[in-house]
mmCIF file with all atom_site columns, C-alpha atoms in Angstrom:
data_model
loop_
_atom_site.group_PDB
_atom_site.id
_atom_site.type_symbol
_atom_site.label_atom_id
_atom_site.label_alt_id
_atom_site.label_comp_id
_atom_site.label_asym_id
_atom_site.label_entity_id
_atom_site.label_seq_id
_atom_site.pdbx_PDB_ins_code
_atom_site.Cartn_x
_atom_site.Cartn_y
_atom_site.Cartn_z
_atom_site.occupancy
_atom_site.B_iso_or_equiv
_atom_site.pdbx_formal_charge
_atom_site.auth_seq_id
_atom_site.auth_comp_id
_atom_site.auth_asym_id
_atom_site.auth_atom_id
_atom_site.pdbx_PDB_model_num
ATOM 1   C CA . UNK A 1 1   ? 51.054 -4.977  30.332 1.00 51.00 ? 1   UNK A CA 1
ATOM 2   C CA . UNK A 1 2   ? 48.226 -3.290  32.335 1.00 53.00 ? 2   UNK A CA 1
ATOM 3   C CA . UNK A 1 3   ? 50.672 -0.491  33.827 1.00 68.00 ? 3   UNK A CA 1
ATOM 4   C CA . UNK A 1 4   ? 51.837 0.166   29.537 1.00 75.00 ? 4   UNK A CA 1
ATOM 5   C CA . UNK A 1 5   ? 47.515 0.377   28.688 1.00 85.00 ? 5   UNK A CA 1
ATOM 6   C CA . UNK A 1 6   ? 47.021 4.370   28.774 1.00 90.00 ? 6   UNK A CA 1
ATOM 7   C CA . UNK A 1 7   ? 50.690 4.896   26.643 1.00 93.00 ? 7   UNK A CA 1
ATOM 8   C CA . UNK A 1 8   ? 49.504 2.121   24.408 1.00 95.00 ? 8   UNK A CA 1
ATOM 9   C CA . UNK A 1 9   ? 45.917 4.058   24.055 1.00 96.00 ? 9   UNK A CA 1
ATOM 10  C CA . UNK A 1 10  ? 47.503 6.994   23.641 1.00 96.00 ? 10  UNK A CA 1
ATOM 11  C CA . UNK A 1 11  ? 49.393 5.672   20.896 1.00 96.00 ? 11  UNK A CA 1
ATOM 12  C CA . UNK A 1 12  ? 46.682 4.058   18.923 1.00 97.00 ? 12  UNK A CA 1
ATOM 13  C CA . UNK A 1 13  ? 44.611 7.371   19.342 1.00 97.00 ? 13  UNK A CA 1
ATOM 14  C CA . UNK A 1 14  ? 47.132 9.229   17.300 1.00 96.00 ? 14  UNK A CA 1
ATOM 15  C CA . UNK A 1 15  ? 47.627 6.685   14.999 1.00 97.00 ? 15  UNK A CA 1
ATOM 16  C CA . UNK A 1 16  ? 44.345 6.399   14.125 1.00 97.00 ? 16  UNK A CA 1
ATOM 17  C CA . UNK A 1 17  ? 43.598 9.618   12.178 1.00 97.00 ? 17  UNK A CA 1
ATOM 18  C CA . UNK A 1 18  ? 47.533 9.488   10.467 1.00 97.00 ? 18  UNK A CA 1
ATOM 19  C CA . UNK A 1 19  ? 46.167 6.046   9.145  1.00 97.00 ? 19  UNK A CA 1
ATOM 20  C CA . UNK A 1 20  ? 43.116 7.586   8.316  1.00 96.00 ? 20  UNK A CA 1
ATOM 21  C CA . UNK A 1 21  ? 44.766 10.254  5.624  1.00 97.00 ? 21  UNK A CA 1
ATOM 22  C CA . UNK A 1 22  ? 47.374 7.876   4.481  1.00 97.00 ? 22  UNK A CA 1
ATOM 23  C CA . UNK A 1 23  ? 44.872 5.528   3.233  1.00 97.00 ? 23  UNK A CA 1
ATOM 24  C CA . UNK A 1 24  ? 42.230 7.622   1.883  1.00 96.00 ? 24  UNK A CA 1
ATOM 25  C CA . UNK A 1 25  ? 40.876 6.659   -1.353 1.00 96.00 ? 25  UNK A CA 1
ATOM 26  C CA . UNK A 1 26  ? 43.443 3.646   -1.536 1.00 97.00 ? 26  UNK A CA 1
ATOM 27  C CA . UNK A 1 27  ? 41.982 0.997   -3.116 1.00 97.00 ? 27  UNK A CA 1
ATOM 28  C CA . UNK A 1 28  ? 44.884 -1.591  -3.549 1.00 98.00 ? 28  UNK A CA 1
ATOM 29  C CA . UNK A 1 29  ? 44.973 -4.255  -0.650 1.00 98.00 ? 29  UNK A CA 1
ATOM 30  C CA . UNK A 1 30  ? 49.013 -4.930  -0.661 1.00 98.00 ? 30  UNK A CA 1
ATOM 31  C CA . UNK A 1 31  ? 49.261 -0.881  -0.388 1.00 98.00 ? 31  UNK A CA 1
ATOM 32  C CA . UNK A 1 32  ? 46.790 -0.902  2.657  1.00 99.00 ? 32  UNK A CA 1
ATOM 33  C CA . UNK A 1 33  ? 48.545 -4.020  4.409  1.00 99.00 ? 33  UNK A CA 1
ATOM 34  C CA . UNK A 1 34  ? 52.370 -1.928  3.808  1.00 98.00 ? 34  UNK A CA 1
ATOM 35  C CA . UNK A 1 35  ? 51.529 1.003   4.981  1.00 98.00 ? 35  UNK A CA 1
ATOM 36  C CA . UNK A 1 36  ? 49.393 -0.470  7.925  1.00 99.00 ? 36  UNK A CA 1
ATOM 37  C CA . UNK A 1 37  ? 52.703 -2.786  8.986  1.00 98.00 ? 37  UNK A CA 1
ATOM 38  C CA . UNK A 1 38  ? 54.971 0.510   8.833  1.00 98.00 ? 38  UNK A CA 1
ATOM 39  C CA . UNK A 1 39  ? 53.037 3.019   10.391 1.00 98.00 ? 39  UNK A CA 1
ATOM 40  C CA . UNK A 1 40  ? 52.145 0.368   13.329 1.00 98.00 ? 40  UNK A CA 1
ATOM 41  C CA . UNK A 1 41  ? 55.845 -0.599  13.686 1.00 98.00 ? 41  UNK A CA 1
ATOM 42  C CA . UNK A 1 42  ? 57.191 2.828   13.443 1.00 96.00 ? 42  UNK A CA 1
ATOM 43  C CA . UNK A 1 43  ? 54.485 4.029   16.367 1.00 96.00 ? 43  UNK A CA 1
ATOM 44  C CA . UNK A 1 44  ? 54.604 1.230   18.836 1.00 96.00 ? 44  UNK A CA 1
ATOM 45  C CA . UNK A 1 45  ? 58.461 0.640   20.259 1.00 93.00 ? 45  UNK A CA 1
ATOM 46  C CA . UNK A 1 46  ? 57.480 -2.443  21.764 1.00 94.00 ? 46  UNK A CA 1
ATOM 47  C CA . UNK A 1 47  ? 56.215 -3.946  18.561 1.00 96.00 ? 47  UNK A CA 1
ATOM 48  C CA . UNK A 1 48  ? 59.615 -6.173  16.700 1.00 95.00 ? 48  UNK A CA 1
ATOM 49  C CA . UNK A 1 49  ? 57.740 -7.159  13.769 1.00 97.00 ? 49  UNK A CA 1
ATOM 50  C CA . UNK A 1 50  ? 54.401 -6.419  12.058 1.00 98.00 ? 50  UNK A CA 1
ATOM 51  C CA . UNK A 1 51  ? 52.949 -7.801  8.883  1.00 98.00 ? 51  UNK A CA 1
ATOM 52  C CA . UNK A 1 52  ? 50.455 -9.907  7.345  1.00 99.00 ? 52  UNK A CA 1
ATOM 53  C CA . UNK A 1 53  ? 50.811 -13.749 6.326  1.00 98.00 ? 53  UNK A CA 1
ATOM 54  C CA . UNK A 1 54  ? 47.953 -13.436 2.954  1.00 99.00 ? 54  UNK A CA 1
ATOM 55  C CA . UNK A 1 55  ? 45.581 -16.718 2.341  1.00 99.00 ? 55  UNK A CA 1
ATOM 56  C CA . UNK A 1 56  ? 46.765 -18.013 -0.908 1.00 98.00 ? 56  UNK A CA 1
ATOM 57  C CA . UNK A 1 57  ? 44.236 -20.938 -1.022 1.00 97.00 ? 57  UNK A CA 1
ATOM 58  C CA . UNK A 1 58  ? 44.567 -24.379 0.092  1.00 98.00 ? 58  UNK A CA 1
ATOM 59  C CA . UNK A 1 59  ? 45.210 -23.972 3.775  1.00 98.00 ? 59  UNK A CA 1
ATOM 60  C CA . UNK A 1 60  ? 48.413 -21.709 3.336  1.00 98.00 ? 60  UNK A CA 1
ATOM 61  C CA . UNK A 1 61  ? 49.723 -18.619 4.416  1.00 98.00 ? 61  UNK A CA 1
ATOM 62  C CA . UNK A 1 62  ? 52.349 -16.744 2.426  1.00 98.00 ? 62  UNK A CA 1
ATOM 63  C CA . UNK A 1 63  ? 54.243 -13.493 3.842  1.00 97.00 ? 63  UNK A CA 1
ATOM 64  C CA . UNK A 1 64  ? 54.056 -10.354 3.426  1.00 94.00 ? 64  UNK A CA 1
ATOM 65  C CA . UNK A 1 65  ? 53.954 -7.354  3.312  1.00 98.00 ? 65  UNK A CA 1
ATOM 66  C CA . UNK A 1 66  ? 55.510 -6.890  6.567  1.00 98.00 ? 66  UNK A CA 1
ATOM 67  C CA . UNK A 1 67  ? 58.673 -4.861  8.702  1.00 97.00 ? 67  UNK A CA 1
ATOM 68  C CA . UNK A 1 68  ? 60.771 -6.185  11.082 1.00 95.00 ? 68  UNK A CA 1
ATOM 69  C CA . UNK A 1 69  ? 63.252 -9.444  10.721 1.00 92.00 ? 69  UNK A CA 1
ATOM 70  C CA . UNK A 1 70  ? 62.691 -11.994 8.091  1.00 88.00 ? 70  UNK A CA 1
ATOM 71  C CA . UNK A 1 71  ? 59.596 -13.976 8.196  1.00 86.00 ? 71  UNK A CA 1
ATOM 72  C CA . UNK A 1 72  ? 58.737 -17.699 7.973  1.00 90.00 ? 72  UNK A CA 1
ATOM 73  C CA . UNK A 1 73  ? 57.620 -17.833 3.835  1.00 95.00 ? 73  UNK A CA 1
ATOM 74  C CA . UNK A 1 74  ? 54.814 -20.307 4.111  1.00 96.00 ? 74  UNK A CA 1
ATOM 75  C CA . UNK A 1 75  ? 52.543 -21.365 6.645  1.00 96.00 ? 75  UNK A CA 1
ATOM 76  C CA . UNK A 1 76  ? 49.946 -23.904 6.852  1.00 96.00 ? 76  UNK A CA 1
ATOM 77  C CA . UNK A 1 77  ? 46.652 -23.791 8.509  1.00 98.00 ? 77  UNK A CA 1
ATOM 78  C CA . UNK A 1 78  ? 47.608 -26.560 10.819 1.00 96.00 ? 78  UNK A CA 1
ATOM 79  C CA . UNK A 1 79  ? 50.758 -25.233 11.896 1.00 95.00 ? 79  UNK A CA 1
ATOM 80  C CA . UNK A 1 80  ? 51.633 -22.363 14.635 1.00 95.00 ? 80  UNK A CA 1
ATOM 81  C CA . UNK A 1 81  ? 49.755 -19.308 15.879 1.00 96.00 ? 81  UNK A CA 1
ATOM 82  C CA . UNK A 1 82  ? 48.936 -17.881 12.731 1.00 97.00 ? 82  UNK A CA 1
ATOM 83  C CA . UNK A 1 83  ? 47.595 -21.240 11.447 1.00 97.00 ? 83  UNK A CA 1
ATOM 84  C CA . UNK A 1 84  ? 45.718 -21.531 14.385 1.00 97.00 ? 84  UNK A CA 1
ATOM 85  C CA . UNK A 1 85  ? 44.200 -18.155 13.685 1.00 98.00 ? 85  UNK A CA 1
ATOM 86  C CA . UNK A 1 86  ? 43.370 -18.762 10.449 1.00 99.00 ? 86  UNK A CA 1
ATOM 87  C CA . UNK A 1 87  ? 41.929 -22.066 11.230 1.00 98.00 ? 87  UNK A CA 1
ATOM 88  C CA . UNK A 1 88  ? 39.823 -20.742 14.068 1.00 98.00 ? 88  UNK A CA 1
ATOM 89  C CA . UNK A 1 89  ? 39.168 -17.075 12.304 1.00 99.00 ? 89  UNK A CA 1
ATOM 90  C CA . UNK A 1 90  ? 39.423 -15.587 16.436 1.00 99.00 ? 90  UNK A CA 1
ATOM 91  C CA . UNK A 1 91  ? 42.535 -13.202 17.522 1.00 99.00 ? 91  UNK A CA 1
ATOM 92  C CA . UNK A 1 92  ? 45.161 -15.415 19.109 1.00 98.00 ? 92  UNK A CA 1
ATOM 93  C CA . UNK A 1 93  ? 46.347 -13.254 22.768 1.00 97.00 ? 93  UNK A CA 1
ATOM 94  C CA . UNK A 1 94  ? 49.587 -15.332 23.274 1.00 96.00 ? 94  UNK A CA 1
ATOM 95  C CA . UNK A 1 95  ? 51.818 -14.036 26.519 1.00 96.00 ? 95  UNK A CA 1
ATOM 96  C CA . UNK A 1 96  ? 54.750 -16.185 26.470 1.00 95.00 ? 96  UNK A CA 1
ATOM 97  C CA . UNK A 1 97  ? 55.212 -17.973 23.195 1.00 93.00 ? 97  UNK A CA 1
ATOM 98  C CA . UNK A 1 98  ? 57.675 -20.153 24.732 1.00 89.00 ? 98  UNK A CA 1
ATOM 99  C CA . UNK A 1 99  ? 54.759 -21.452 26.880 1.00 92.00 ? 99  UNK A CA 1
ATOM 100 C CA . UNK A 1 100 ? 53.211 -22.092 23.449 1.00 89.00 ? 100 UNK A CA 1
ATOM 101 C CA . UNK A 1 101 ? 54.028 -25.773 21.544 1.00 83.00 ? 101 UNK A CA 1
ATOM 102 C CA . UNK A 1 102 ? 52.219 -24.527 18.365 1.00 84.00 ? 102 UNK A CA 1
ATOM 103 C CA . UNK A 1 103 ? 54.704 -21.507 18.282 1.00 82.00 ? 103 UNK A CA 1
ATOM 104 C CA . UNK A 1 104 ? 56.716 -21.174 15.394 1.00 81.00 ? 104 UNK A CA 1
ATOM 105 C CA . UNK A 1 105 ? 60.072 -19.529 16.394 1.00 76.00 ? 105 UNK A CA 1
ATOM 106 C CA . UNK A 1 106 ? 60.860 -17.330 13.101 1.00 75.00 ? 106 UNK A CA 1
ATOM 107 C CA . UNK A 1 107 ? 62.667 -15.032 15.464 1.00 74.00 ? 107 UNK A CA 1
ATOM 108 C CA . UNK A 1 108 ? 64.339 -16.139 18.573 1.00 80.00 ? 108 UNK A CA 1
ATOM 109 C CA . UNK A 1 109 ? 64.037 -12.810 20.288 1.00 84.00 ? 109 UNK A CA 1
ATOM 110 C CA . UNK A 1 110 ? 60.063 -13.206 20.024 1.00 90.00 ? 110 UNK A CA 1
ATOM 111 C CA . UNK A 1 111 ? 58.383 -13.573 23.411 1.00 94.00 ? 111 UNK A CA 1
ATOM 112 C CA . UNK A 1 112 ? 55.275 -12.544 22.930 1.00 96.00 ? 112 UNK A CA 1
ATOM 113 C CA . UNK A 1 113 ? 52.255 -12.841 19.668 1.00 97.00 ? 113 UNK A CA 1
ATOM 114 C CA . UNK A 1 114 ? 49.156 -11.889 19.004 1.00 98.00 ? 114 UNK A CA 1
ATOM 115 C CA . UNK A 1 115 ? 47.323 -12.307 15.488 1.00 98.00 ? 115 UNK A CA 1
ATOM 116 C CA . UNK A 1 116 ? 44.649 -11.298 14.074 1.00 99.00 ? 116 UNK A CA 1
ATOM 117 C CA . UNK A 1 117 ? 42.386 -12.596 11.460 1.00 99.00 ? 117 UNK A CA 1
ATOM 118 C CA . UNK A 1 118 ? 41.399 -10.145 8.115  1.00 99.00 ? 118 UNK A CA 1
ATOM 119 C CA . UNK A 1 119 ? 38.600 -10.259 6.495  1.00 98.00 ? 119 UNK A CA 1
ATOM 120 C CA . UNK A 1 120 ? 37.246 -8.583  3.231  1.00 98.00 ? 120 UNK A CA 1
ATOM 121 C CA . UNK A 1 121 ? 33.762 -7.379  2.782  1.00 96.00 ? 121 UNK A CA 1
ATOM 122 C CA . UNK A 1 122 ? 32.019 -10.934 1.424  1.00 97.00 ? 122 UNK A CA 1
ATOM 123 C CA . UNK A 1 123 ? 33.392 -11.730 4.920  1.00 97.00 ? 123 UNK A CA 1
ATOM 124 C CA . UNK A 1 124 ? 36.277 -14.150 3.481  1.00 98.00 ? 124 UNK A CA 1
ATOM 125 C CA . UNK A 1 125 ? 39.271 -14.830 5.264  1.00 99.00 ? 125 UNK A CA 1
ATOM 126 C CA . UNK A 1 126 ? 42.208 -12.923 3.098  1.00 99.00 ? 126 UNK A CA 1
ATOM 127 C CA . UNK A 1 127 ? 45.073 -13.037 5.751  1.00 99.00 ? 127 UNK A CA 1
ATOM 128 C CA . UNK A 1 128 ? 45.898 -13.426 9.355  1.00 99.00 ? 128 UNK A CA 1
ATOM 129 C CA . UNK A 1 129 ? 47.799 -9.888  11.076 1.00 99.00 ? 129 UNK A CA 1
ATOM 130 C CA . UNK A 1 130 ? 50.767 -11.481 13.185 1.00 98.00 ? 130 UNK A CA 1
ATOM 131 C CA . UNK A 1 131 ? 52.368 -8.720  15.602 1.00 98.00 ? 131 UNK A CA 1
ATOM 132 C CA . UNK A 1 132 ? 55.690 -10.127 17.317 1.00 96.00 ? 132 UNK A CA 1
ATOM 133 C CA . UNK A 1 133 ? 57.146 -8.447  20.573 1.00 96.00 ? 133 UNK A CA 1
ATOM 134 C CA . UNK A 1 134 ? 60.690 -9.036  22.449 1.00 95.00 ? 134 UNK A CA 1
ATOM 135 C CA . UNK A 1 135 ? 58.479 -8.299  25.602 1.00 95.00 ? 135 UNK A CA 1
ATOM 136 C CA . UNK A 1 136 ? 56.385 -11.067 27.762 1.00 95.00 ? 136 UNK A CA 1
ATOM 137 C CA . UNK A 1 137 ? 53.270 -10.616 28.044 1.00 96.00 ? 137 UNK A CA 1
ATOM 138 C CA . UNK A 1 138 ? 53.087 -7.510  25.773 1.00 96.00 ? 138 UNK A CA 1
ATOM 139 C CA . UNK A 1 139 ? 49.690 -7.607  23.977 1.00 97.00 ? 139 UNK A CA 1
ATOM 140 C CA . UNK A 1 140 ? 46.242 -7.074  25.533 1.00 97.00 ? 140 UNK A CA 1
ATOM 141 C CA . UNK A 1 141 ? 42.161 -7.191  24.982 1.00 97.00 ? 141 UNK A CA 1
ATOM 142 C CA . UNK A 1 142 ? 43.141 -3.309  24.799 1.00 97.00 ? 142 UNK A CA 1
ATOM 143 C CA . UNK A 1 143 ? 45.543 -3.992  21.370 1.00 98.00 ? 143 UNK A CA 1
ATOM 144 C CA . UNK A 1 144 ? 42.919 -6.517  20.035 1.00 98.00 ? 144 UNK A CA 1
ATOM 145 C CA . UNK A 1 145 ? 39.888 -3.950  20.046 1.00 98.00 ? 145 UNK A CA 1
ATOM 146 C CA . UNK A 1 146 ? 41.992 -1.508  18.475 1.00 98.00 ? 146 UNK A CA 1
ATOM 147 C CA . UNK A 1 147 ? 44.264 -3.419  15.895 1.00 98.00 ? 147 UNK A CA 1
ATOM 148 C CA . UNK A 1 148 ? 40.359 -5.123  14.971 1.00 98.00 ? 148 UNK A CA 1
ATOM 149 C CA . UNK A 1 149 ? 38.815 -1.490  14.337 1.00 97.00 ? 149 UNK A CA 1
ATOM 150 C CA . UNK A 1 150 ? 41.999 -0.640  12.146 1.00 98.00 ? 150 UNK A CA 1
ATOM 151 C CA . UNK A 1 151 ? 41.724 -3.825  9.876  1.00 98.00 ? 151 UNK A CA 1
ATOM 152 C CA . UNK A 1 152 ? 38.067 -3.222  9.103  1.00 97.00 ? 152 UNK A CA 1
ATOM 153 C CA . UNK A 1 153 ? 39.515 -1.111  6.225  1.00 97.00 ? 153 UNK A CA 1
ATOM 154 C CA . UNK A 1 154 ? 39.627 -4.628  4.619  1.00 98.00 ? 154 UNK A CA 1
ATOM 155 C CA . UNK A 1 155 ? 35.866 -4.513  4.569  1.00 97.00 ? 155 UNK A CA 1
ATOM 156 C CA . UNK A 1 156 ? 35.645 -1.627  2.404  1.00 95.00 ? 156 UNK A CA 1
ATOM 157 C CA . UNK A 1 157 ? 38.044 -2.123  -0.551 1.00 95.00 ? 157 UNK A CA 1
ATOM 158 C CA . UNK A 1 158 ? 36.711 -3.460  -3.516 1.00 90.00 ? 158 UNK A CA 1
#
C-alpha cells in the first residue's frame, strides 16, 4: 500500500469537494450513505464493495445502502469485522482477511477490510462503513483519516 498513498490522496482530494456539492443541503441519512457508497466506489478502482451495515437496535447490523456484490443481510455485534467495529466503536485496518478468524467471507474475492464506525451528532452509533478490496493489504492510516473526515457529515444531519 505505501507505494499506492499519493494516487490514493490524490483521489480523496478530488473527491472531497464533488461530495461536498452532491450533498449540500441533504438532510436524509439513507440519501447521504447512497451517494457516499457510489461516489467512493466509482473513484477508487481498488475499492470491490462499499456500503454501510445501519444499527437497527439490539446488537444487529442490517445492510445497506451499499455497491458492489451482494452483502451479508444481518450482522450481529459479536460476529465478524463489522461486529467487532461496532462493538468496539474504533476503525478496524484488516490486511489479509484470510489471516482474520472473525472474518465473515460475504465475497470470496475479498482480501482485504477496513470499517469504520458512524456516528450521528448525540454521538450514537448509527452504522459501521465496511469497504471490501480484492487487493492484500489495500487500506491504510492514510484511508482511515480521510474516509473518518468524510463520515462526519453524519454529525450534522438532523
Amino acid at each position: 500500500m505505501p507505494d499506492q498513498q499519493p494516487q490514493r490522496r490524490q483521489a480523496y482530494e478530488a473527491l472531497l469537494p464533488r461530495l461536498r456539492a452532491l450533498l449540500e443541503g441533504e438532510t436524509d441519512v439513507i440519501a447521504v450513505m447512497s451517494t457516499l457508497s457510489c461516489e467512493l466506489i466509482q473513484a477508487m478502482d481498488s475499492f470491490h464493495w462499499v456500503g454501510f451495515y445501519r444499527n437497527v437496535g439490539n446488537d444487529m447490523l442490517k445492510v445497506g445502502p451499499y455497491q458492489g456484490g451482494h452483502g451479508c443481510l444481518s450482522i450481529t455485534f459479536d460476529r465478524g469485522i463489522c461486529g467487532r467495529c461496532a462493538t468496539t466503536r474504533e476503525v478496524q485496518l484488516v490486511a489479509d482477511v484470510n489471516a482474520e478468524p472473525d472474518h465473515i467471507a460475504c465475497a470470496h474475492t475479498t482480501r482485504s477490510e477496513i470499517v469504520l464506525p458512524v456516528f450521528n451528532r448525540s454521538g450514537e452509533l448509527i452504522a459501521v462503513f465496511d469497504i471490501d478490496s480484492d487487493m492484500p493489504d489495500n487500506f491504510s492510516e492514510l484511508d482511515a483519516r480521510y474516509l473518518s473526515s468524510i463520515l462526519d457529515v453524519f454529525k450534522t444531519l438532523p
